[in-house]
GROMACS .gro file of C-alpha atoms in nm:
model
  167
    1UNK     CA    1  -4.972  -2.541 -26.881
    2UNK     CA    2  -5.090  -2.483 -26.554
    3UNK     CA    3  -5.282  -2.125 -26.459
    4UNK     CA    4  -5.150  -1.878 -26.239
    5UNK     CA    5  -5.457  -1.665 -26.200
    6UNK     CA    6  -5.711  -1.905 -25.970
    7UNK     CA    7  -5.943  -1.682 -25.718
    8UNK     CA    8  -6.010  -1.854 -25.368
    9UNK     CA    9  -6.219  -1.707 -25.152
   10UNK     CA   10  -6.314  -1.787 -24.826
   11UNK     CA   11  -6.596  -1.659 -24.594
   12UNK     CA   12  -6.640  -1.647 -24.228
   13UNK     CA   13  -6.935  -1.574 -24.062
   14UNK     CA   14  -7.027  -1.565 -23.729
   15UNK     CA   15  -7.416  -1.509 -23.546
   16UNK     CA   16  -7.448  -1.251 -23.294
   17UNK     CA   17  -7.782  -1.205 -23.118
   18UNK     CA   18  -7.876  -0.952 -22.926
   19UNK     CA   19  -8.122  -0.937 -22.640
   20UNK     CA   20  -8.106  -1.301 -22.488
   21UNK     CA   21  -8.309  -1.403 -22.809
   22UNK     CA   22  -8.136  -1.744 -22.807
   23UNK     CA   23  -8.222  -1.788 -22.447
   24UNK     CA   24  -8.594  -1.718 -22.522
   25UNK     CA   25  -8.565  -1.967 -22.811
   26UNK     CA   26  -8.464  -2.215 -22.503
   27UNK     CA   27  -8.729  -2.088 -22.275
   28UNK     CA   28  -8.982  -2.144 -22.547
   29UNK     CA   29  -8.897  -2.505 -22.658
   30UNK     CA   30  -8.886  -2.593 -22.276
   31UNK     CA   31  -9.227  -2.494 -22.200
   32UNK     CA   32  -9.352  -2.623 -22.544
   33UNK     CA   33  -9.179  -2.969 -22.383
   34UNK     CA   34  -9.328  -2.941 -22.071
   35UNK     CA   35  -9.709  -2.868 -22.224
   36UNK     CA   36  -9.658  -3.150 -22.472
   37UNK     CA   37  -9.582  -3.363 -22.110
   38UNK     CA   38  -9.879  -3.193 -21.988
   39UNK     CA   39 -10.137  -3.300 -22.303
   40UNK     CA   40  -9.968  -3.645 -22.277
   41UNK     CA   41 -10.052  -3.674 -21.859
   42UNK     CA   42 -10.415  -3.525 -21.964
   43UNK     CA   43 -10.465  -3.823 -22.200
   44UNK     CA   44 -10.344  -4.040 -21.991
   45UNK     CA   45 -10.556  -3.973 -21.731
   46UNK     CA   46 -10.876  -3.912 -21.979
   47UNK     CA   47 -10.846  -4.296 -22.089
   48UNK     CA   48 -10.764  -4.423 -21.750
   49UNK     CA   49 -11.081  -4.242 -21.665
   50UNK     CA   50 -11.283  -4.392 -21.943
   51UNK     CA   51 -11.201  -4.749 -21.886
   52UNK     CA   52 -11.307  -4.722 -21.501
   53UNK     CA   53 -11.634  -4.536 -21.551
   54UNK     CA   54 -11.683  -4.827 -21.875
   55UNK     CA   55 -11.557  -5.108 -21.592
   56UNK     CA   56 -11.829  -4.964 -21.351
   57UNK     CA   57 -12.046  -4.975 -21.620
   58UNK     CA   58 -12.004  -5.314 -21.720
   59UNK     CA   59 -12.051  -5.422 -21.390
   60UNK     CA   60 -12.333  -5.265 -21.237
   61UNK     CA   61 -12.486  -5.381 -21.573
   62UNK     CA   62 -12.385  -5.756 -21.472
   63UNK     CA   63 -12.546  -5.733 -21.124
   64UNK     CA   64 -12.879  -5.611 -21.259
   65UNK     CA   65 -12.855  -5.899 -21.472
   66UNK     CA   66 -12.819  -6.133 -21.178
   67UNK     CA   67 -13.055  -5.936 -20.954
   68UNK     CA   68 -13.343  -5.981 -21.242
   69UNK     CA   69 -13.287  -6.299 -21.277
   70UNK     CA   70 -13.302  -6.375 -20.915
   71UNK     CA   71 -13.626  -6.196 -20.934
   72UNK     CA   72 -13.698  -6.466 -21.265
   73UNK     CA   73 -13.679  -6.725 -21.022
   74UNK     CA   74 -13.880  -6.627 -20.766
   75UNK     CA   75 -14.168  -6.510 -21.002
   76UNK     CA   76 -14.167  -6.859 -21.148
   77UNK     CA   77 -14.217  -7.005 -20.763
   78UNK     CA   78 -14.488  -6.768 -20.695
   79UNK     CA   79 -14.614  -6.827 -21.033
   80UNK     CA   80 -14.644  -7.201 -20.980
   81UNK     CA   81 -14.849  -7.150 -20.632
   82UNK     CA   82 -15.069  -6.942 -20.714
   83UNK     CA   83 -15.131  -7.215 -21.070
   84UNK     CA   84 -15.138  -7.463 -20.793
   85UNK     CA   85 -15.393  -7.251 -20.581
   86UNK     CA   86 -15.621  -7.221 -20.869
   87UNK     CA   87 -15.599  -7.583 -20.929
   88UNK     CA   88 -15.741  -7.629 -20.542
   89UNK     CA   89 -15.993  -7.342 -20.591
   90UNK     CA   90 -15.838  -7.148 -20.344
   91UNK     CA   91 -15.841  -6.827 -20.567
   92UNK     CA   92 -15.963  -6.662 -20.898
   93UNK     CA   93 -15.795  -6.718 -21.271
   94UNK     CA   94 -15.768  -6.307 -21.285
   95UNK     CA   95 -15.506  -6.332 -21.012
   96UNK     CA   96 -15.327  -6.624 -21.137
   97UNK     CA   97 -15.333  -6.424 -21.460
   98UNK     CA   98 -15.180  -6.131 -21.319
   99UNK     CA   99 -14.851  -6.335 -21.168
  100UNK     CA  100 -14.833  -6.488 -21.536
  101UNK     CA  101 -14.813  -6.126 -21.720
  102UNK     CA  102 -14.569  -6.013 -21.393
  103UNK     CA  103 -14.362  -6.322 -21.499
  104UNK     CA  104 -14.392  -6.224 -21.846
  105UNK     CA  105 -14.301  -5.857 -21.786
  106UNK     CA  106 -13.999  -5.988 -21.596
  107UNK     CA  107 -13.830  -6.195 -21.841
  108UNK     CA  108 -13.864  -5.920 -22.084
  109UNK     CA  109 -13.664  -5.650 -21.859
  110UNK     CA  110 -13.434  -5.968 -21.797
  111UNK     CA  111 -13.398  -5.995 -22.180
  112UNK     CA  112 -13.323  -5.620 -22.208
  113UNK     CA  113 -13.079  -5.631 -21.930
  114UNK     CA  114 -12.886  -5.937 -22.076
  115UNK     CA  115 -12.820  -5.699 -22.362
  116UNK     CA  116 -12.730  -5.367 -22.182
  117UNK     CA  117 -12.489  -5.607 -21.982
  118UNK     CA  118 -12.332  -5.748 -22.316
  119UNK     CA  119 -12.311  -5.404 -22.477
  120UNK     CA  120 -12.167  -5.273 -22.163
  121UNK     CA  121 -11.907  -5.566 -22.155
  122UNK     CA  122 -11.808  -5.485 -22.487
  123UNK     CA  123 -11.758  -5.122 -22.464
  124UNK     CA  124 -11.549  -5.199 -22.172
  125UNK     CA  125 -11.298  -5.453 -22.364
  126UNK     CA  126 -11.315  -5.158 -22.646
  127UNK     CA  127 -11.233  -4.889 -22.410
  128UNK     CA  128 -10.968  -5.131 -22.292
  129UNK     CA  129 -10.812  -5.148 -22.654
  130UNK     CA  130 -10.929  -5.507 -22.732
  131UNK     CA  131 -11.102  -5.582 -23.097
  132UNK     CA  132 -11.267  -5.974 -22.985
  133UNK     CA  133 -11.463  -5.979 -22.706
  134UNK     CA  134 -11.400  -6.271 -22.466
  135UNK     CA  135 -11.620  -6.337 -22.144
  136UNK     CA  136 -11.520  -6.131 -21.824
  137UNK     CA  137 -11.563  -6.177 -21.423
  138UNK     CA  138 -11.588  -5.902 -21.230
  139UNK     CA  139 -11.377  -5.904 -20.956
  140UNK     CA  140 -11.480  -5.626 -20.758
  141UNK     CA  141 -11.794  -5.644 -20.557
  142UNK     CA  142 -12.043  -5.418 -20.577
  143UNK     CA  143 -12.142  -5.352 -20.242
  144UNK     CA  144 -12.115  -5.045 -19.984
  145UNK     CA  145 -11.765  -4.861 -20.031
  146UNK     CA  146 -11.608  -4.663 -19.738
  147UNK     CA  147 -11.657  -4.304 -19.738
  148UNK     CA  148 -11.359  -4.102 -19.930
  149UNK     CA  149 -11.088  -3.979 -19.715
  150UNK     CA  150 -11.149  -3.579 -19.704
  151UNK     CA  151 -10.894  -3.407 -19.955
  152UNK     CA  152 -10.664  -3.159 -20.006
  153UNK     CA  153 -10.802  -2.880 -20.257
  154UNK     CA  154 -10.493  -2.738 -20.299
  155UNK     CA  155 -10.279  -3.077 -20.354
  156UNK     CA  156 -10.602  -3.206 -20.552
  157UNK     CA  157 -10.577  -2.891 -20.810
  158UNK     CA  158 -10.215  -2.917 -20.807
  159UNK     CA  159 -10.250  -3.285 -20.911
  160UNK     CA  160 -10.439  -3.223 -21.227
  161UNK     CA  161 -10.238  -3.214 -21.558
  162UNK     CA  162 -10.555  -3.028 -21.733
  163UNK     CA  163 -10.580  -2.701 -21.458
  164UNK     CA  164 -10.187  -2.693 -21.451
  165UNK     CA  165 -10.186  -2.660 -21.821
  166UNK     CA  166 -10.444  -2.361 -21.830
  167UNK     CA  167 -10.184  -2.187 -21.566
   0.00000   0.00000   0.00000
């Protein structure tokens, strides 16, 4: 026996919004999207800015290092004259002993640079992303740059992600 008396029901609805709400919805997510664009262009830009001031770093660390120990070499020359001066009599042990502690003084800044160099190298491969820390060259000199070309303020402002994301 089959029954007769089954209820179906069926509902309908439909959304009606009033006052462009769905529109603002829109309006919302797309400037949610386009700050999310902006805080991904401002990180950007901070790393990019990390890894050239560590780079810079690194380097100018490196040419100290070569620039003392330039200086290392020509304190041992001087050094050895003025040994070989006493030798002849030409001058007193106080001087010759004042080059020595010079010498001394300069392998110990030459020490202390050798470090800042190598922690500066490795911040730079760390900045960079790396975990093992391989030797680097330095390919850009560090000599006199160019002056800047003047700038735009306008275009410059324009151009960063952080100051268009405050507006």
């Amino acid at each position: 026996i089959a029954s007769v008396f089954t209820d179906q029901f069926l509902y309908a609805s439909q959304v009606l919004e009033t006052a462009g709400k769905r529109q603002r919805r829109i309006d919302l997510a797309q400037q949610n999207v386009q700050l999310t664009q902006l805080d991904h262009e401002i990180l950007r830009r901070q790393i990019e800015f990390r890894v050239r001031m560590a780079y810079w770093n690194a380097a100018g660390a490196q040419r100290v290092l070569e620039l003392l120990h330039e200086n290392q070499l020509n304190l041992k020359q001087v050094t050895a004259y003025h040994e070989l001066q006493l030798r002849e009599g030409a001058i007193a042990e106080a001087d010759v002993l004042r080059v020595r502690l010079e010498g001394d003084r300069a392998a110990v800044s030459l020490e202390n640079a050798a470090r800042e160099a190598e922690a500066a190298r490795i911040a730079l491969l760390r900045e960079m992303g790396r975990d093992s820390f391989p030797e680097i060259r330095f390919a850009d000199p560090l000599d006199s740059f160019p002056d800047p070309p003047p700038v735009n303020m306008d275009s410059a402002l324009n151009a960063r992600a952080d100051l268009r994301q405050a507006r």
